[in-house]
Amino acid sequence: MATTFTNGTYKDGGARLTNGTAGVFVPELWSAQLLTDTEDQLVLGNLFASNTFEGEFKREGDTLRIPHFIDTVQDKGVVPAYGSIGSADKAELEYIKMQVAKGSSFNFEVDSLHQLQTKQGINLMTELVRQRGRKTALALDALVATAIVQGSLETVADSGLGKDANSDGGTAALHGLVESVVLGTGTQARYNQFVDMLALLDDANSEGERFLVIGTAVRSEILKMKEFIDASHWGGAPIMVTGFVGSILGVPVVVSNMVGERVARKGKQSQFGLTHTAATGVDMILGTKGSVAAVIPNIDMETYRPEAKFTDAIKARVHYDAKVIAPHELVVGLPLP
């Protein structure tokens, strides 16, 4: 991923990277690596999200403006001889406001002797940044999942509009509603649910490539469908996002443990027992690229040498957030009531 330096600030992937104190570790390089590692690990963020926004991010709580075109083109019908086609349609661009109020920070160090004693070719700092990138990706994916689920829940005050997870408290009305389909009964229930979800996107004139993200609990059902095409049967490993397992009716199927509630085994919080409630009560998410905005507009990273230690350390803070910007491009699949 390319990194550029402009007006005293390093920029990479849309994020503002500060140029910290000079030292053994170059902050802008590690910041770029953190972005790369995060993007490589994203599932929902890669499938549904775009990071296009306007405005300068300065502090937590700042509002970004996401450009969104309103569909204004109308069919004028048949124009008879000597008739008039009527007034011309005009482009209308509105800006959806998005707050950036979430984020995380981290602080780790590497002793020069520890690095010296480590097997050649293994960089301890690179591995620490990679681990941090993985955790950031999980947090951002959880935000995307939460935003989609909240968008499918109607607000009390505004019937027909979903909840905006990006608003204060997540109770304000979204500018639309993410449709939902409840699982039926019978041997073809899951397949029929998926077909009904596809129909809703067709009715909404959904644009762009579609993806179906399923929870780990639904994977066994999907694999047993005769309509499912296993990616392993293609004779090769296609270049796709993490979790890709195959397709149904031409729609790529991706598994993510961010869909559906997940509780760690025996209550342990570990890398193999992630506990989260990002998409509780949802089995599947069908949507298109750009239906959600997921942004990482700011990474502050600095190096320092802790006093009385022979270590080089990095401290950093990352700001990120997510918001549904095209609810009609998303449909969620719900389990049996």
Short mmCIF file of C-alpha atoms in Angstrom, two decimals:
data_model
loop_
_atom_site.label_atom_id
_atom_site.label_comp_id
_atom_site.label_asym_id
_atom_site.label_seq_id
_atom_site.Cartn_x
_atom_site.Cartn_y
_atom_site.Cartn_z
CA MET A 1 0.00 0.00 0.00
CA ALA A 2 1.51 3.32 -1.08
CA THR A 3 2.31 6.00 1.48
CA THR A 4 2.68 9.68 0.63
CA PHE A 5 3.89 12.67 2.61
CA THR A 6 2.05 15.98 2.20
CA ASN A 7 2.36 19.17 4.25
CA GLY A 8 4.09 17.43 7.11
CA THR A 9 1.55 14.60 7.26
CA TYR A 10 1.78 11.05 6.01
CA LYS A 11 -1.32 9.80 4.23
CA ASP A 12 -2.31 6.28 3.36
CA GLY A 13 -5.64 4.68 2.40
CA GLY A 14 -7.64 7.80 3.25
CA ALA A 15 -6.33 8.02 6.80
CA ARG A 16 -4.28 10.82 8.31
CA LEU A 17 -1.03 9.45 9.71
CA THR A 18 0.96 11.68 12.02
CA ASN A 19 4.73 11.86 11.78
CA GLY A 20 5.84 11.00 15.31
CA THR A 21 9.23 11.37 16.91
CA ALA A 22 12.15 10.01 14.94
CA GLY A 23 13.63 6.74 16.19
CA VAL A 24 14.50 3.19 15.30
CA PHE A 25 10.90 2.52 14.25
CA VAL A 26 9.42 4.83 11.63
CA PRO A 27 5.81 5.59 12.68
CA GLU A 28 4.42 6.23 9.22
CA LEU A 29 5.63 2.85 7.99
CA TRP A 30 4.05 1.00 10.91
CA SER A 31 0.86 3.04 10.48
CA ALA A 32 0.69 2.00 6.84
CA GLN A 33 1.25 -1.61 7.85
CA LEU A 34 -1.52 -1.38 10.45
CA LEU A 35 -3.95 -0.16 7.76
CA THR A 36 -2.87 -2.92 5.40
CA ASP A 37 -3.16 -5.62 8.07
CA THR A 38 -6.57 -4.30 9.10
CA GLU A 39 -7.95 -4.18 5.55
CA ASP A 40 -6.63 -7.66 4.78
CA GLN A 41 -8.55 -9.11 7.73
CA LEU A 42 -11.87 -7.35 7.16
CA VAL A 43 -14.82 -9.45 6.00
CA LEU A 44 -17.98 -7.35 6.27
CA GLY A 45 -15.90 -4.20 5.91
CA ASN A 46 -14.44 -5.43 2.62
CA LEU A 47 -17.72 -6.74 1.20
CA PHE A 48 -20.24 -4.04 2.05
CA ALA A 49 -18.26 -0.96 3.02
CA SER A 50 -16.77 1.97 1.17
CA ASN A 51 -14.59 4.66 2.75
CA THR A 52 -15.47 7.67 0.62
CA PHE A 53 -16.04 10.82 2.62
CA GLU A 54 -15.44 14.54 2.54
CA GLY A 55 -14.25 16.75 5.36
CA GLU A 56 -11.27 16.87 7.67
CA PHE A 57 -11.19 14.74 10.77
CA LYS A 58 -9.67 16.61 13.71
CA ARG A 59 -10.97 15.05 16.90
CA GLU A 60 -13.26 12.37 18.27
CA GLY A 61 -16.90 13.15 17.55
CA ASP A 62 -16.19 15.05 14.34
CA THR A 63 -18.75 14.68 11.55
CA LEU A 64 -17.80 13.47 8.08
CA ARG A 65 -19.94 14.13 5.01
CA ILE A 66 -20.52 11.12 2.77
CA PRO A 67 -21.63 12.06 -0.77
CA HIS A 68 -24.81 10.26 -1.88
CA PHE A 69 -26.57 10.72 -5.24
CA ILE A 70 -30.36 10.80 -5.28
CA ASP A 71 -31.98 8.92 -8.17
CA THR A 72 -33.64 11.72 -10.17
CA VAL A 73 -33.69 10.29 -13.71
CA GLN A 74 -37.25 9.70 -14.94
CA ASP A 75 -38.65 7.98 -18.00
CA LYS A 76 -40.40 10.67 -20.09
CA GLY A 77 -42.39 8.14 -22.10
CA VAL A 78 -43.15 8.42 -25.81
CA VAL A 79 -42.57 11.85 -27.34
CA PRO A 80 -44.95 12.33 -30.31
CA ALA A 81 -44.12 14.34 -33.42
CA TYR A 82 -43.74 18.03 -32.55
CA GLY A 83 -44.15 17.11 -28.90
CA SER A 84 -42.01 18.26 -26.01
CA ILE A 85 -39.89 15.97 -23.88
CA GLY A 86 -40.46 18.16 -20.84
CA SER A 87 -38.01 19.55 -18.32
CA ALA A 88 -34.58 18.00 -17.98
CA ASP A 89 -33.68 15.97 -14.92
CA LYS A 90 -30.86 17.34 -12.81
CA ALA A 91 -28.28 15.65 -10.66
CA GLU A 92 -28.98 15.94 -6.95
CA LEU A 93 -26.21 15.21 -4.49
CA GLU A 94 -26.91 15.03 -0.79
CA TYR A 95 -24.44 14.45 2.02
CA ILE A 96 -25.12 11.87 4.70
CA LYS A 97 -23.59 12.93 7.99
CA MET A 98 -21.47 10.42 9.85
CA GLN A 99 -19.91 10.79 13.26
CA VAL A 100 -16.57 9.23 14.16
CA ALA A 101 -16.84 8.54 17.86
CA LYS A 102 -15.28 5.09 18.25
CA GLY A 103 -11.73 3.83 18.29
CA SER A 104 -9.00 2.13 20.25
CA SER A 105 -5.45 2.65 21.41
CA PHE A 106 -2.48 0.39 22.01
CA ASN A 107 1.03 0.47 23.38
CA PHE A 108 3.71 -2.21 22.96
CA GLU A 109 7.50 -2.51 23.13
CA VAL A 110 10.30 -4.75 21.88
CA ASP A 111 13.59 -5.30 23.66
CA SER A 112 16.59 -5.20 21.33
CA LEU A 113 18.04 -8.30 23.03
CA HIS A 114 14.76 -10.17 22.52
CA GLN A 115 14.83 -9.28 18.83
CA LEU A 116 18.48 -10.34 18.60
CA GLN A 117 17.70 -13.72 20.15
CA THR A 118 14.75 -14.28 17.82
CA LYS A 119 15.08 -16.49 14.76
CA GLN A 120 16.38 -14.63 11.72
CA GLY A 121 13.64 -13.34 9.45
CA ILE A 122 11.10 -12.84 12.25
CA ASN A 123 10.36 -9.23 13.12
CA LEU A 124 8.73 -8.92 16.54
CA MET A 125 7.36 -5.42 15.96
CA THR A 126 5.80 -6.45 12.65
CA GLU A 127 4.04 -9.34 14.37
CA LEU A 128 2.70 -7.08 17.13
CA VAL A 129 1.33 -4.62 14.56
CA ARG A 130 -0.22 -7.53 12.63
CA GLN A 131 -1.99 -8.74 15.78
CA ARG A 132 -3.24 -5.21 16.42
CA GLY A 133 -4.48 -4.97 12.84
CA ARG A 134 -6.46 -8.18 13.33
CA LYS A 135 -8.16 -6.83 16.46
CA THR A 136 -8.94 -3.53 14.72
CA ALA A 137 -10.49 -5.44 11.82
CA LEU A 138 -12.67 -7.44 14.22
CA ALA A 139 -13.82 -4.25 15.93
CA LEU A 140 -14.65 -2.56 12.61
CA ASP A 141 -16.46 -5.64 11.29
CA ALA A 142 -18.50 -5.73 14.49
CA LEU A 143 -19.45 -2.07 13.94
CA VAL A 144 -20.57 -2.82 10.37
CA ALA A 145 -22.65 -5.78 11.59
CA THR A 146 -24.22 -3.70 14.37
CA ALA A 147 -25.02 -0.86 11.96
CA ILE A 148 -26.81 -3.25 9.58
CA VAL A 149 -28.80 -4.96 12.34
CA GLN A 150 -29.83 -1.65 13.90
CA GLY A 151 -30.90 -0.44 10.46
CA SER A 152 -33.36 -3.35 10.27
CA LEU A 153 -35.06 -2.39 13.55
CA GLU A 154 -37.82 0.19 13.16
CA THR A 155 -37.74 3.21 15.42
CA VAL A 156 -40.76 3.91 17.57
CA ALA A 157 -41.13 7.55 16.50
CA ASP A 158 -40.57 7.02 12.78
CA SER A 159 -42.36 3.95 11.48
CA GLY A 160 -40.74 2.56 8.35
CA LEU A 161 -37.27 3.87 9.24
CA GLY A 162 -34.53 1.86 10.88
CA LYS A 163 -32.32 2.86 13.78
CA ASP A 164 -29.08 4.69 13.09
CA ALA A 165 -26.29 2.98 15.06
CA ASN A 166 -23.98 5.88 14.21
CA SER A 167 -26.15 8.41 16.06
CA ASP A 168 -25.91 9.29 19.74
CA GLY A 169 -27.20 6.28 21.60
CA GLY A 170 -28.12 4.52 18.35
CA THR A 171 -31.81 5.40 18.65
CA ALA A 172 -32.17 8.15 16.03
CA ALA A 173 -33.94 7.33 12.77
CA LEU A 174 -31.96 6.20 9.74
CA HIS A 175 -32.91 7.63 6.33
CA GLY A 176 -34.32 4.23 5.34
CA LEU A 177 -34.98 0.69 6.53
CA VAL A 178 -32.97 -2.49 6.00
CA GLU A 179 -35.53 -5.12 4.98
CA SER A 180 -35.65 -8.51 6.71
CA VAL A 181 -36.92 -12.01 5.86
CA VAL A 182 -37.86 -14.54 8.55
CA LEU A 183 -36.87 -18.18 8.14
CA GLY A 184 -39.81 -20.43 7.32
CA THR A 185 -40.35 -24.14 7.90
CA GLY A 186 -39.72 -27.21 5.78
CA THR A 187 -36.70 -28.86 4.16
CA GLN A 188 -36.16 -25.95 1.73
CA ALA A 189 -36.69 -23.22 4.34
CA ARG A 190 -33.18 -21.76 4.24
CA TYR A 191 -33.04 -21.76 0.43
CA ASN A 192 -36.49 -20.18 0.18
CA GLN A 193 -35.43 -17.51 2.65
CA PHE A 194 -32.41 -16.67 0.50
CA VAL A 195 -34.55 -16.49 -2.65
CA ASP A 196 -36.95 -14.10 -0.90
CA MET A 197 -33.99 -11.94 0.19
CA LEU A 198 -32.78 -11.78 -3.40
CA ALA A 199 -36.25 -10.76 -4.54
CA LEU A 200 -36.25 -7.79 -2.15
CA LEU A 201 -32.98 -6.52 -3.64
CA ASP A 202 -34.40 -6.99 -7.14
CA ASP A 203 -37.54 -5.03 -6.20
CA ALA A 204 -35.33 -2.22 -4.89
CA ASN A 205 -33.38 -2.14 -8.19
CA SER A 206 -30.24 -2.92 -6.22
CA GLU A 207 -27.02 -2.19 -8.08
CA GLY A 208 -23.59 -3.73 -7.81
CA GLU A 209 -22.23 -7.18 -7.02
CA ARG A 210 -24.04 -9.01 -4.25
CA PHE A 211 -22.62 -11.00 -1.36
CA LEU A 212 -24.24 -13.30 1.19
CA VAL A 213 -22.60 -13.36 4.62
CA ILE A 214 -23.68 -16.18 6.91
CA GLY A 215 -22.95 -16.98 10.52
CA THR A 216 -20.98 -20.05 11.52
CA ALA A 217 -24.16 -21.72 12.82
CA VAL A 218 -25.79 -21.52 9.37
CA ARG A 219 -22.81 -22.88 7.44
CA SER A 220 -23.79 -26.53 7.93
CA GLU A 221 -27.25 -25.82 6.47
CA ILE A 222 -25.81 -24.00 3.45
CA LEU A 223 -23.29 -26.77 2.72
CA LYS A 224 -26.11 -29.33 2.49
CA MET A 225 -28.04 -27.39 -0.15
CA LYS A 226 -27.94 -28.90 -3.61
CA GLU A 227 -27.95 -25.34 -4.98
CA PHE A 228 -24.70 -24.53 -3.15
CA ILE A 229 -21.53 -24.63 -5.28
CA ASP A 230 -18.48 -25.44 -3.17
CA ALA A 231 -15.47 -23.31 -4.08
CA SER A 232 -13.16 -26.30 -3.58
CA HIS A 233 -14.82 -28.00 -6.56
CA TRP A 234 -13.59 -25.31 -8.93
CA GLY A 235 -10.16 -26.87 -9.13
CA GLY A 236 -8.35 -23.99 -7.51
CA ALA A 237 -8.41 -21.38 -4.79
CA PRO A 238 -10.11 -18.22 -6.10
CA ILE A 239 -8.77 -14.85 -4.96
CA MET A 240 -11.56 -13.77 -2.65
CA VAL A 241 -12.02 -12.24 0.78
CA THR A 242 -11.46 -14.16 4.00
CA GLY A 243 -14.23 -16.66 4.71
CA PHE A 244 -15.33 -17.28 1.10
CA VAL A 245 -16.76 -20.82 0.80
CA GLY A 246 -18.72 -20.91 -2.47
CA SER A 247 -21.86 -19.53 -4.07
CA ILE A 248 -25.64 -19.92 -4.32
CA LEU A 249 -27.44 -18.84 -7.51
CA GLY A 250 -24.29 -16.99 -8.52
CA VAL A 251 -24.04 -15.04 -5.26
CA PRO A 252 -20.74 -15.50 -3.36
CA VAL A 253 -21.20 -16.94 0.14
CA VAL A 254 -18.88 -15.80 2.92
CA VAL A 255 -18.73 -17.07 6.51
CA SER A 256 -18.19 -14.57 9.31
CA ASN A 257 -18.38 -15.11 13.06
CA MET A 258 -19.61 -11.52 13.33
CA VAL A 259 -23.05 -12.64 12.07
CA GLY A 260 -25.13 -14.11 14.86
CA GLU A 261 -24.36 -14.03 18.55
CA ARG A 262 -21.17 -15.79 19.58
CA VAL A 263 -20.21 -16.71 23.14
CA ALA A 264 -16.71 -17.82 24.04
CA ARG A 265 -16.28 -21.45 25.10
CA LYS A 266 -16.48 -21.81 28.87
CA GLY A 267 -16.72 -18.03 29.12
CA LYS A 268 -13.07 -17.54 28.18
CA GLN A 269 -12.00 -14.47 26.25
CA SER A 270 -9.31 -15.71 23.88
CA GLN A 271 -8.39 -15.51 20.23
CA PHE A 272 -10.28 -18.80 19.74
CA GLY A 273 -13.29 -17.78 21.82
CA LEU A 274 -14.50 -14.39 20.68
CA THR A 275 -17.58 -13.16 22.51
CA HIS A 276 -19.71 -10.51 20.84
CA THR A 277 -23.31 -9.52 20.21
CA ALA A 278 -22.73 -7.43 17.07
CA ALA A 279 -25.42 -9.17 15.00
CA THR A 280 -27.54 -10.94 17.58
CA GLY A 281 -30.71 -12.45 16.14
CA VAL A 282 -29.51 -12.37 12.51
CA ASP A 283 -28.50 -15.50 10.55
CA MET A 284 -27.57 -13.97 7.18
CA ILE A 285 -26.82 -10.62 5.59
CA LEU A 286 -27.28 -10.04 1.85
CA GLY A 287 -25.99 -6.80 0.40
CA THR A 288 -23.85 -4.93 -2.09
CA LYS A 289 -20.56 -3.05 -2.00
CA GLY A 290 -20.94 0.55 -0.81
CA SER A 291 -24.11 0.00 1.19
CA VAL A 292 -22.18 0.81 4.37
CA ALA A 293 -19.54 3.44 5.08
CA ALA A 294 -16.68 2.17 7.26
CA VAL A 295 -13.92 4.69 7.84
CA ILE A 296 -10.55 4.83 9.59
CA PRO A 297 -9.86 8.55 9.16
CA ASN A 298 -7.12 8.90 11.72
CA ILE A 299 -4.15 6.97 13.07
CA ASP A 300 -1.74 8.64 15.49
CA MET A 301 1.39 6.60 16.03
CA GLU A 302 4.60 7.59 17.80
CA THR A 303 7.78 5.85 18.89
CA TYR A 304 9.49 6.36 22.23
CA ARG A 305 12.10 4.74 24.46
CA PRO A 306 10.79 3.86 27.93
CA GLU A 307 13.01 5.15 30.71
CA ALA A 308 15.28 2.58 32.42
CA LYS A 309 14.59 -0.01 29.70
CA PHE A 310 16.45 -1.23 26.63
CA THR A 311 13.34 -1.25 24.50
CA ASP A 312 11.84 0.57 21.56
CA ALA A 313 8.11 1.17 21.93
CA ILE A 314 5.14 2.29 19.87
CA LYS A 315 2.00 3.96 21.17
CA ALA A 316 -0.93 4.59 18.89
CA ARG A 317 -4.60 5.46 18.74
CA VAL A 318 -7.01 4.65 15.93
CA HIS A 319 -10.36 6.30 15.23
CA TYR A 320 -13.00 4.45 13.22
CA ASP A 321 -16.75 4.14 12.79
CA ALA A 322 -19.45 2.71 10.50
CA LYS A 323 -22.84 3.80 9.15
CA VAL A 324 -25.45 2.37 6.77
CA ILE A 325 -25.72 4.73 3.79
CA ALA A 326 -27.83 2.65 1.37
CA PRO A 327 -30.33 0.60 3.43
CA HIS A 328 -32.22 -0.52 0.31
CA GLU A 329 -29.07 -2.38 -0.76
CA LEU A 330 -29.19 -4.63 2.31
CA VAL A 331 -31.45 -7.47 3.53
CA VAL A 332 -31.05 -9.52 6.72
CA GLY A 333 -32.20 -13.09 7.26
CA LEU A 334 -33.80 -13.78 10.63
CA PRO A 335 -34.16 -17.17 12.39
CA LEU A 336 -37.48 -18.77 13.28
CA PRO A 337 -39.29 -16.64 15.86
#
